[in-house]
Short mmCIF file of C-alpha atoms in Angstrom, two decimals:
data_model
loop_
_atom_site.label_atom_id
_atom_site.label_comp_id
_atom_site.label_asym_id
_atom_site.label_seq_id
_atom_site.Cartn_x
_atom_site.Cartn_y
_atom_site.Cartn_z
CA UNK Q 1 2.00 -8.48 6.42
CA UNK Q 2 4.67 -10.98 5.46
CA UNK Q 3 4.21 -14.70 4.89
CA UNK Q 4 6.76 -17.43 5.53
CA UNK Q 5 9.73 -15.16 6.27
CA UNK Q 6 12.38 -15.95 8.85
CA UNK Q 7 12.84 -13.83 11.94
CA UNK Q 8 16.59 -13.31 11.85
CA UNK Q 9 18.12 -10.03 13.07
CA UNK Q 10 17.89 -7.25 10.48
CA UNK Q 11 20.04 -4.20 9.83
CA UNK Q 12 21.04 -1.83 12.60
CA UNK Q 13 18.23 0.53 13.52
CA UNK Q 14 18.76 4.24 13.87
CA UNK Q 15 20.28 5.26 17.23
CA UNK Q 16 17.49 7.83 17.49
CA UNK Q 17 14.73 5.19 17.50
CA UNK Q 18 12.12 5.82 20.15
CA UNK Q 19 11.21 2.33 21.31
CA UNK Q 20 9.61 -0.88 20.07
CA UNK Q 21 6.07 0.51 19.78
CA UNK Q 22 6.97 3.11 17.18
CA UNK Q 23 6.47 2.21 13.50
CA UNK Q 24 9.60 1.26 11.61
CA UNK Q 25 10.19 2.83 8.21
CA UNK Q 26 12.69 1.54 5.64
CA UNK Q 27 14.36 4.09 3.35
CA UNK Q 28 15.89 2.82 0.11
CA UNK Q 29 17.82 5.39 -1.96
CA UNK Q 30 21.31 5.57 -3.41
CA UNK Q 31 21.47 9.31 -2.62
CA UNK Q 32 22.95 9.48 0.87
CA UNK Q 33 21.92 13.13 1.25
CA UNK Q 34 18.28 12.13 0.80
CA UNK Q 35 18.70 9.21 3.21
CA UNK Q 36 20.15 11.54 5.83
CA UNK Q 37 17.59 14.34 5.48
CA UNK Q 38 14.58 12.01 5.34
CA UNK Q 39 15.89 9.96 8.28
CA UNK Q 40 16.23 13.07 10.41
CA UNK Q 41 12.73 14.27 9.50
CA UNK Q 42 11.14 10.92 10.37
CA UNK Q 43 13.23 10.35 13.49
CA UNK Q 44 12.07 13.75 14.75
CA UNK Q 45 8.52 12.37 14.56
CA UNK Q 46 9.59 9.33 16.60
CA UNK Q 47 9.78 6.72 13.84
CA UNK Q 48 12.39 3.97 13.81
CA UNK Q 49 14.50 3.95 10.65
CA UNK Q 50 16.22 1.35 8.47
CA UNK Q 51 18.33 2.57 5.53
CA UNK Q 52 19.58 0.86 2.37
CA UNK Q 53 21.48 2.26 -0.61
CA UNK Q 54 20.40 -0.23 -3.29
CA UNK Q 55 17.49 -2.51 -4.09
CA UNK Q 56 19.34 -5.81 -3.70
CA UNK Q 57 20.48 -5.17 -0.13
CA UNK Q 58 17.02 -3.77 0.67
CA UNK Q 59 15.29 -6.93 -0.55
CA UNK Q 60 17.39 -9.08 1.77
CA UNK Q 61 17.08 -6.66 4.68
CA UNK Q 62 13.32 -6.15 4.39
CA UNK Q 63 12.71 -9.88 4.33
CA UNK Q 64 14.78 -10.46 7.45
CA UNK Q 65 13.60 -7.38 9.35
CA UNK Q 66 10.17 -6.32 8.00
CA UNK Q 67 9.28 -2.65 8.62
CA UNK Q 68 5.81 -1.10 8.85
CA UNK Q 69 6.29 0.99 5.70
CA UNK Q 70 8.96 1.45 3.03
CA UNK Q 71 10.03 4.42 0.92
CA UNK Q 72 11.79 3.55 -2.35
CA UNK Q 73 13.61 5.57 -4.94
CA UNK Q 74 12.91 4.28 -8.46
CA UNK Q 75 16.35 4.50 -10.07
CA UNK Q 76 18.94 2.63 -8.00
CA UNK Q 77 21.96 0.39 -8.67
CA UNK Q 78 21.87 -3.43 -8.56
CA UNK Q 79 18.05 -3.51 -8.44
CA UNK Q 80 15.71 -0.61 -9.19
CA UNK Q 81 12.68 0.29 -7.12
CA UNK Q 82 10.16 -1.26 -9.51
CA UNK Q 83 11.88 -4.64 -9.48
CA UNK Q 84 12.20 -4.44 -5.70
CA UNK Q 85 8.45 -3.79 -5.42
CA UNK Q 86 7.64 -6.63 -7.82
CA UNK Q 87 9.60 -9.11 -5.73
CA UNK Q 88 8.17 -7.86 -2.45
CA UNK Q 89 4.60 -8.14 -3.72
CA UNK Q 90 5.10 -11.87 -4.22
CA UNK Q 91 5.00 -12.34 -0.44
CA UNK Q 92 4.09 -9.02 1.16
CA UNK Q 93 1.44 -6.30 1.31
CA UNK Q 94 3.94 -3.89 2.90
CA UNK Q 95 2.84 -0.26 2.28
CA UNK Q 96 5.25 1.36 -0.19
CA UNK Q 97 5.78 5.01 -1.12
CA UNK Q 98 7.90 5.87 -4.16
CA UNK Q 99 10.13 8.91 -4.55
CA UNK Q 100 10.01 9.94 -8.20
CA UNK Q 101 10.87 12.78 -10.55
CA UNK Q 102 7.99 14.74 -12.06
CA UNK Q 103 8.89 13.52 -15.55
CA UNK Q 104 8.52 9.83 -14.60
CA UNK Q 105 4.75 9.56 -15.19
CA UNK Q 106 5.08 6.23 -16.99
CA UNK Q 107 6.97 4.84 -14.00
CA UNK Q 108 4.17 6.03 -11.72
CA UNK Q 109 1.49 4.26 -13.75
CA UNK Q 110 3.57 1.08 -13.80
CA UNK Q 111 4.18 1.41 -10.06
CA UNK Q 112 0.45 1.64 -9.36
CA UNK Q 113 -0.12 -1.50 -11.40
CA UNK Q 114 2.57 -3.22 -9.34
CA UNK Q 115 0.86 -2.21 -6.08
CA UNK Q 116 2.54 1.01 -4.91
CA UNK Q 117 0.51 2.95 -2.34
CA UNK Q 118 1.67 6.52 -3.02
CA UNK Q 119 4.19 8.68 -4.89
CA UNK Q 120 6.09 11.79 -3.82
CA UNK Q 121 7.68 13.99 -6.46
CA UNK Q 122 11.22 15.28 -6.08
CA UNK Q 123 12.07 17.85 -4.89
CA UNK Q 124 9.75 17.59 -1.89
CA UNK Q 125 9.43 19.21 1.51
CA UNK Q 126 10.15 17.09 4.56
CA UNK Q 127 6.79 18.12 6.03
CA UNK Q 128 4.97 16.80 2.96
CA UNK Q 129 6.82 13.51 3.19
CA UNK Q 130 6.02 13.13 6.89
CA UNK Q 131 2.32 13.80 6.26
CA UNK Q 132 2.21 11.29 3.41
CA UNK Q 133 3.85 8.67 5.64
CA UNK Q 134 1.28 9.32 8.37
CA UNK Q 135 -1.56 9.11 5.85
CA UNK Q 136 -0.45 5.74 4.45
CA UNK Q 137 0.10 4.33 7.94
CA UNK Q 138 -3.40 5.48 8.93
CA UNK Q 139 -4.87 3.72 5.92
CA UNK Q 140 -3.03 0.54 6.80
CA UNK Q 141 -4.08 0.83 10.45
CA UNK Q 142 -7.73 0.73 9.37
CA UNK Q 143 -7.15 -2.91 8.48
CA UNK Q 144 -4.88 -3.78 11.41
CA UNK Q 145 -5.98 -6.34 14.03
CA UNK Q 146 -6.92 -4.80 17.35
CA UNK Q 147 -8.05 -1.43 16.01
CA UNK Q 148 -11.18 0.09 17.53
CA UNK Q 149 -13.28 1.62 14.77
CA UNK Q 150 -16.22 3.92 15.48
CA UNK Q 151 -19.25 5.17 13.57
CA UNK Q 152 -19.06 4.42 9.86
CA UNK Q 153 -15.64 2.87 10.37
CA UNK Q 154 -17.27 0.24 12.60
CA UNK Q 155 -19.38 -0.94 9.68
CA UNK Q 156 -16.28 -1.05 7.49
CA UNK Q 157 -14.48 -3.19 10.08
CA UNK Q 158 -17.02 -6.01 10.01
CA UNK Q 159 -16.40 -9.18 8.07
CA UNK Q 160 -17.99 -8.96 4.64
CA UNK Q 161 -19.49 -11.83 2.63
CA UNK Q 162 -20.81 -11.30 -0.88
CA UNK Q 163 -21.40 -14.61 -2.61
CA UNK Q 164 -17.97 -16.19 -3.16
CA UNK Q 165 -16.21 -13.11 -1.77
CA UNK Q 166 -15.10 -13.07 1.87
CA UNK Q 167 -13.32 -10.07 3.41
CA UNK Q 168 -12.10 -9.72 6.99
CA UNK Q 169 -10.84 -6.16 7.63
CA UNK Q 170 -9.51 -6.94 11.11
CA UNK Q 171 -7.22 -9.64 9.70
CA UNK Q 172 -6.78 -7.95 6.31
CA UNK Q 173 -7.71 -11.16 4.52
CA UNK Q 174 -9.68 -11.69 1.33
CA UNK Q 175 -10.79 -14.94 -0.30
CA UNK Q 176 -12.66 -15.75 -3.50
CA UNK Q 177 -14.28 -19.18 -3.71
CA UNK Q 178 -12.20 -20.16 -0.70
CA UNK Q 179 -8.90 -19.19 -2.30
CA UNK Q 180 -6.82 -16.37 -0.74
CA UNK Q 181 -6.32 -13.18 -2.75
CA UNK Q 182 -3.49 -10.96 -1.51
CA UNK Q 183 -4.38 -7.26 -1.67
CA UNK Q 184 -2.55 -4.08 -0.80
CA UNK Q 185 -4.16 -1.72 1.70
CA UNK Q 186 -5.49 0.54 -1.05
CA UNK Q 187 -6.85 -2.35 -3.11
CA UNK Q 188 -8.56 -3.79 -0.04
CA UNK Q 189 -10.27 -0.48 0.81
CA UNK Q 190 -11.47 0.06 -2.77
CA UNK Q 191 -12.90 -3.46 -3.02
CA UNK Q 192 -14.49 -3.13 0.40
CA UNK Q 193 -16.19 0.14 -0.61
CA UNK Q 194 -17.60 -1.51 -3.73
CA UNK Q 195 -18.68 -4.78 -2.09
CA UNK Q 196 -20.46 -3.12 0.83
CA UNK Q 197 -23.30 -2.10 -1.49
CA UNK Q 198 -23.59 -4.46 -4.47
CA UNK Q 199 -25.32 -2.94 -7.47
CA UNK Q 200 -24.69 0.63 -6.31
CA UNK Q 201 -22.39 2.68 -8.53
CA UNK Q 202 -19.37 4.25 -6.81
CA UNK Q 203 -17.81 7.23 -8.52
CA UNK Q 204 -14.05 7.54 -8.71
CA UNK Q 205 -14.24 10.37 -6.18
CA UNK Q 206 -16.15 8.14 -3.76
CA UNK Q 207 -13.53 5.42 -4.12
CA UNK Q 208 -10.77 7.98 -3.59
CA UNK Q 209 -12.47 9.07 -0.36
CA UNK Q 210 -12.72 5.46 0.80
CA UNK Q 211 -9.10 4.58 0.07
CA UNK Q 212 -7.10 7.76 0.54
CA UNK Q 213 -6.52 10.31 3.25
CA UNK Q 214 -7.85 13.81 2.50
CA UNK Q 215 -4.30 15.16 2.34
CA UNK Q 216 -3.31 12.80 -0.48
CA UNK Q 217 -3.97 13.92 -4.05
CA UNK Q 218 -4.82 11.24 -6.60
CA UNK Q 219 -6.39 11.45 -10.04
CA UNK Q 220 -8.82 9.25 -11.96
CA UNK Q 221 -6.09 7.14 -13.51
CA UNK Q 222 -4.95 6.08 -10.05
CA UNK Q 223 -8.32 4.49 -9.25
CA UNK Q 224 -8.51 2.95 -12.73
CA UNK Q 225 -5.09 1.36 -12.21
CA UNK Q 226 -6.12 -0.10 -8.86
CA UNK Q 227 -9.33 -1.53 -10.38
CA UNK Q 228 -7.35 -3.09 -13.22
CA UNK Q 229 -4.97 -4.68 -10.73
CA UNK Q 230 -7.86 -5.97 -8.58
CA UNK Q 231 -9.41 -7.68 -11.58
CA UNK Q 232 -6.09 -9.20 -12.56
CA UNK Q 233 -5.52 -10.62 -9.07
CA UNK Q 234 -8.96 -12.24 -8.93
CA UNK Q 235 -8.59 -13.68 -12.42
CA UNK Q 236 -5.47 -15.51 -11.26
CA UNK Q 237 -7.80 -17.45 -8.95
CA UNK Q 238 -10.83 -17.49 -11.25
CA UNK Q 239 -10.54 -16.65 -14.95
CA UNK Q 240 -14.29 -16.03 -15.13
CA UNK Q 241 -14.25 -13.32 -12.43
CA UNK Q 242 -16.36 -10.37 -13.61
CA UNK Q 243 -17.84 -8.96 -10.40
CA UNK Q 244 -16.40 -5.45 -10.78
CA UNK Q 245 -18.32 -3.63 -13.49
CA UNK Q 246 -17.34 -0.40 -15.25
CA UNK Q 247 -19.98 2.22 -16.02
CA UNK Q 248 -18.15 4.52 -18.39
CA UNK Q 249 -18.29 8.15 -17.37
CA UNK Q 250 -19.91 7.22 -14.04
CA UNK Q 251 -17.73 4.86 -12.01
CA UNK Q 252 -17.63 1.25 -10.84
CA UNK Q 253 -19.93 -1.16 -9.04
CA UNK Q 254 -19.77 -4.62 -7.52
CA UNK Q 255 -22.20 -6.90 -9.34
CA UNK Q 256 -25.21 -8.15 -7.41
CA UNK Q 257 -25.13 -11.91 -6.88
#
């Protein structure tokens, strides 16, 4: 998940943590009431918790003690959530959920372009937050080494080679013309769904089903934002990359070699 980061001791974990096998979740919010209530809700489910009250301290803490998932507020002192995500994405595909107000639609679109995995609108129920956390962790686990997929998931877990594209779901690695391309979990699943059947059009709904849990609501613009970010990442490696085609009003497809 992280590349080239030191393994020094991180911040103190919650005293309610349930052991080393439980996922660790980092909470970053300057509202201590939210930190407390969300911590309690997640600790009740057995998760280990790290808390930070601003983006700058979170950046340092997350690099020294990487969690399995992070939840960020957008508006924070010293460093806001968007800048924190931008810096993390330089070296990490850590799953990130944003807490946002309903009137911050522009921030949501920007966050998706930066590589956010999900958004939860304030005010929210603790049960909704817990279910969203579980959903994102399940999506990430699909790409985790050592998982045991079955049925259709077994096909999805196989290494995929399409011309210059190489994808290894078990290692969550992707290369184009031999050069690594770092993808978030959602980006990886969308690209995988497209590349599995070159030339076949995938509707936005089909891509949503491939990348998101049934309990997570996303709209068309979410998929469009992920596709735009995928293209941008591949063009960093190869300016001529044009393998993801848009069929307006229909969906997307991976070009046949």
